[in-house]
XYZ file of N, CA and C in Angstrom:
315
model
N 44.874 18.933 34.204
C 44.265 19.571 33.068
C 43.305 20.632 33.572
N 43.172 21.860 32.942
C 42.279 23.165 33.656
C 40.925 22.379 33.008
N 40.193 22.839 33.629
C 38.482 22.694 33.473
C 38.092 23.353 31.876
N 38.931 24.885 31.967
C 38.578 25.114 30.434
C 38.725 24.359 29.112
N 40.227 23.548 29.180
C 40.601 23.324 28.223
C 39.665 21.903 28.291
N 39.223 20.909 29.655
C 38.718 19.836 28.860
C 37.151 20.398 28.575
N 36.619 21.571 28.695
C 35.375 21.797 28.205
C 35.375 21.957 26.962
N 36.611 22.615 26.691
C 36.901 23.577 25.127
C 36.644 21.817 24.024
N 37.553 21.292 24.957
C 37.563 19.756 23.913
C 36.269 18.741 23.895
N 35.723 18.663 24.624
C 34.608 17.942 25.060
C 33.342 19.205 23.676
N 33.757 20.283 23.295
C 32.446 20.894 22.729
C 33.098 20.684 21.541
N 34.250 20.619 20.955
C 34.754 20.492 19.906
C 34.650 18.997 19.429
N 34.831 17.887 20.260
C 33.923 16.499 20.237
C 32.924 16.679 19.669
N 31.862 17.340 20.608
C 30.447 17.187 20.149
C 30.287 17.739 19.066
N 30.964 18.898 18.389
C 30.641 19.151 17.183
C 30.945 18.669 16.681
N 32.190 17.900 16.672
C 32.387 17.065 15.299
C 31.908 15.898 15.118
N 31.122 14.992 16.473
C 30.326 14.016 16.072
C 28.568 14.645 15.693
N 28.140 15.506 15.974
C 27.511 15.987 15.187
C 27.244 16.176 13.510
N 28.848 17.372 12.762
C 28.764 17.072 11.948
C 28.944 16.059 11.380
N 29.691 14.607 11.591
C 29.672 13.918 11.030
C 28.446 13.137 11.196
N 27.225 13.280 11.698
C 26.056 12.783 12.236
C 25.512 13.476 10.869
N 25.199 14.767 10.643
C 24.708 15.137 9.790
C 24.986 14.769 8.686
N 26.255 15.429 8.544
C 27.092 14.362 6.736
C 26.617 13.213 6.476
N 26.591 12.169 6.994
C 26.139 10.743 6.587
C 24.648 10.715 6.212
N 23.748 11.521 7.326
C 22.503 11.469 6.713
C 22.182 12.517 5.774
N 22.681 13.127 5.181
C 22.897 13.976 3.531
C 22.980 13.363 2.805
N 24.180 12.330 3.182
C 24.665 12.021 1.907
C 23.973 10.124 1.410
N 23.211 9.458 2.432
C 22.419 8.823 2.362
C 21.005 9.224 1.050
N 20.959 8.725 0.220
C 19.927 8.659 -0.905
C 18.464 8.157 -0.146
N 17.746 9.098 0.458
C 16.088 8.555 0.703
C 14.878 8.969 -0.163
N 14.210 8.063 -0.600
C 13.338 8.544 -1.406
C 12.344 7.802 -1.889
N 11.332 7.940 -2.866
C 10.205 6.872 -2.730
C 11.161 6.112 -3.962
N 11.904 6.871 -4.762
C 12.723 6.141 -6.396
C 13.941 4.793 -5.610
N 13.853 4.633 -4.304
C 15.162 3.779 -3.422
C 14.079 2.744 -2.891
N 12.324 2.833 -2.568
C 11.769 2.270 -1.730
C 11.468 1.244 -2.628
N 11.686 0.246 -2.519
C 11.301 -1.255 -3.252
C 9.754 -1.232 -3.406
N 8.994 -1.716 -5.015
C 7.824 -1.601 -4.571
C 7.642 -3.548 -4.851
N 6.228 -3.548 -4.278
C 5.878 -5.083 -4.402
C 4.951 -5.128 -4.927
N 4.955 -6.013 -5.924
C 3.083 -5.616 -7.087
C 3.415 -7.534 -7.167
N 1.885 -7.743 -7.105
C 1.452 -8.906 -7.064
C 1.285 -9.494 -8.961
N 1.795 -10.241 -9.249
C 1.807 -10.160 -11.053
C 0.218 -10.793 -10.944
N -0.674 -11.523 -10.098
C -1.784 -11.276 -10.012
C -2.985 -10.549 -9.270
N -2.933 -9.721 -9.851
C -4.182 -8.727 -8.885
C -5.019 -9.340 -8.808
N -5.339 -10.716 -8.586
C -6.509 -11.236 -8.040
C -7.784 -11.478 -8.622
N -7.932 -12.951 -8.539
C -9.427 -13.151 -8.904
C -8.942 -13.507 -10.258
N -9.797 -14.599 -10.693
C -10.064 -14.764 -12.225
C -10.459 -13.982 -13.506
N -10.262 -13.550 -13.632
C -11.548 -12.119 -14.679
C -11.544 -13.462 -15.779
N -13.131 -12.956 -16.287
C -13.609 -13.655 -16.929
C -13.270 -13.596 -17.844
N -12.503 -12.434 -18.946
C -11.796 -12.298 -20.336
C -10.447 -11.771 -19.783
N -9.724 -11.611 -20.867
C -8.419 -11.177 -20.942
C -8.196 -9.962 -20.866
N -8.706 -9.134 -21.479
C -9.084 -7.937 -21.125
C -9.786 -7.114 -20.180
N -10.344 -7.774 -18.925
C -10.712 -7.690 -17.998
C -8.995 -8.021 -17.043
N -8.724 -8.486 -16.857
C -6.849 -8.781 -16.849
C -6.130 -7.352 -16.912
N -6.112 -7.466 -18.133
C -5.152 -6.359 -18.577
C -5.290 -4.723 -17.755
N -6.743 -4.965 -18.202
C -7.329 -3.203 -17.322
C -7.110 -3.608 -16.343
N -7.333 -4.414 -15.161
C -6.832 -4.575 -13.652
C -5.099 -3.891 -14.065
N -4.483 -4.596 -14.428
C -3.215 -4.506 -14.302
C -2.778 -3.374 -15.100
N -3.193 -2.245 -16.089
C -2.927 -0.856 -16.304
C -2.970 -0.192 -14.958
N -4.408 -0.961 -14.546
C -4.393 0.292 -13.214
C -4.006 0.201 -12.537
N -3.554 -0.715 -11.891
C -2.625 -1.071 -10.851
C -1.270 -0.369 -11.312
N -0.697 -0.413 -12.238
C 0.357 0.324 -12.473
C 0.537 2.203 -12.768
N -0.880 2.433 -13.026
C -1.470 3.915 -12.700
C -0.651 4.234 -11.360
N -1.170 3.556 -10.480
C -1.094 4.554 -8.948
C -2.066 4.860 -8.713
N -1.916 6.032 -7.692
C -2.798 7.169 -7.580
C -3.622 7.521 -8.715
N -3.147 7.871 -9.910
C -3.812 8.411 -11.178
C -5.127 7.808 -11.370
N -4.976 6.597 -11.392
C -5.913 5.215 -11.316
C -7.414 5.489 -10.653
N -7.164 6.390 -9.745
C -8.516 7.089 -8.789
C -9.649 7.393 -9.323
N -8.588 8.635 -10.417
C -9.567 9.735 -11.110
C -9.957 8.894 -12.391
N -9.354 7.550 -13.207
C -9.278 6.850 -14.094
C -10.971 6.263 -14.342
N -12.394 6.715 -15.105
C -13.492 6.081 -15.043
C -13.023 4.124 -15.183
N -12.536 4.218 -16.326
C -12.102 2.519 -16.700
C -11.556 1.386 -15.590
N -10.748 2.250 -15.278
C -10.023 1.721 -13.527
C -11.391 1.478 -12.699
N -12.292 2.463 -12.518
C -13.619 2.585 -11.427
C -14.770 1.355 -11.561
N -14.767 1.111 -13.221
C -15.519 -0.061 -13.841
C -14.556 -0.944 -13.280
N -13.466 -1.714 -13.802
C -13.034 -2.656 -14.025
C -12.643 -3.134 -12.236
N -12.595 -2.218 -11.521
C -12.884 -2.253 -9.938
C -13.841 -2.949 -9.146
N -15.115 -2.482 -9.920
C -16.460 -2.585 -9.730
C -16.646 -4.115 -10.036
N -16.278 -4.195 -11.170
C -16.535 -5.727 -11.643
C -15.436 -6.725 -10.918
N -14.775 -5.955 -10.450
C -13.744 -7.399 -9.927
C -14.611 -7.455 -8.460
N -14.680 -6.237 -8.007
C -15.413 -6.744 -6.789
C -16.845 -7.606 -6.994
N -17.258 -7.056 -8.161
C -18.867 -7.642 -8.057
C -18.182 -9.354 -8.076
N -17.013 -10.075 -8.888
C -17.054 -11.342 -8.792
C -16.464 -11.589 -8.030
N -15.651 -11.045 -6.761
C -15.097 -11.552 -5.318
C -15.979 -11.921 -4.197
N -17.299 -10.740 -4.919
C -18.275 -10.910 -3.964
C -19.047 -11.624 -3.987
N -19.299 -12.586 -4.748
C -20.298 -12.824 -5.542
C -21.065 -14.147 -4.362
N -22.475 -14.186 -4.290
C -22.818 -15.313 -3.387
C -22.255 -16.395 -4.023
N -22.273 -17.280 -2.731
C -21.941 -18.957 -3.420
C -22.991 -19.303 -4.099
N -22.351 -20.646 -5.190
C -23.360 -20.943 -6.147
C -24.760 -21.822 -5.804
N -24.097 -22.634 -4.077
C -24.649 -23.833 -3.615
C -26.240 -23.225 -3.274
N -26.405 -22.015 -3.039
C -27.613 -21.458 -2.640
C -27.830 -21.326 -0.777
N -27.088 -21.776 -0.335
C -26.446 -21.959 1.295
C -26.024 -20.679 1.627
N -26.627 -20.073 3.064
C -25.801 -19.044 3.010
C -24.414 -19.069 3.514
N -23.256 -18.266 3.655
C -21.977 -18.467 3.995
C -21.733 -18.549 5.071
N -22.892 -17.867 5.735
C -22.461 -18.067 7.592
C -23.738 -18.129 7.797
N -23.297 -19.107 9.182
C -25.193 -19.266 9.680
C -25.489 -18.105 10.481
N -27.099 -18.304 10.074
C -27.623 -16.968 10.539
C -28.012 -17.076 11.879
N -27.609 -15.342 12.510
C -27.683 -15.427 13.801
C -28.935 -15.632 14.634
N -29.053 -15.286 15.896
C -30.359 -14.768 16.521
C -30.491 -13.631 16.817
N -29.900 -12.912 16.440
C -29.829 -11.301 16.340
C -31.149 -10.480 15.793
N -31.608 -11.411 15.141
C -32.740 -10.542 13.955
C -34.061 -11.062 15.178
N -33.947 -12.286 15.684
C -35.449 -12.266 16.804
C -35.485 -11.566 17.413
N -36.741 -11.170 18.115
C -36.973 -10.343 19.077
C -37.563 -11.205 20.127
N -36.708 -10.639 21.391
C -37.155 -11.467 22.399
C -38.388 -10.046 23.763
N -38.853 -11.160 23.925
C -40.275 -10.469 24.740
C -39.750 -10.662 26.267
N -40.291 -9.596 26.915
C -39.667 -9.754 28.299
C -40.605 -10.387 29.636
């Protein structure tokens, strides 16, 4: 076989596993409308009314939008204020360090 002709074939290979490299990923559907989403049916935490509920879960279904949303920013606020909230026992949650003494040299 001459050298030309198996080069000629060897580039005509590569192009055609090429285009068919390309074709498949065209014709593959990617997009955020294909990406599975996962939403928790509880966003967490007890809220103290039902409507404290509900606004969690509008905004959560906002998105992004949800950011600029004041109601979303409250109803945020308050879920954190009761995630955060100290324990009731009056104990603190972690014992306190020795970090805060000062030691003399």
């Amino acid at each position: 076989m001459d050298l030309k002709i198996a080069a000629r074939m060897s580039a005509v290979i590569a192009i055609g596993a090429g285009l068919t490299a390309t074709l498949m990923a065209t014709s593959q559907r990617q997009g955020p409308e294909e990406t599975p989403v996962f939403r928790s049916l509880d966003p967490g935490g007890e809220p103290e009314t039902k409507d404290a509920r509900t606004e969690l879960i509008r905004c959560r279904d906002l998105g992004a939008e949800a950011l600029k949303d004041k109601a979303c920013l409250k109803a945020w606020l308050e879920s954190r204020r009761r995630f955060l909230k100290p324990s009731q026992s009056g104990e603190p949650a972690a014992p306190a360090s020795g970090a805060d003494q000062t030691v003399k040299p």
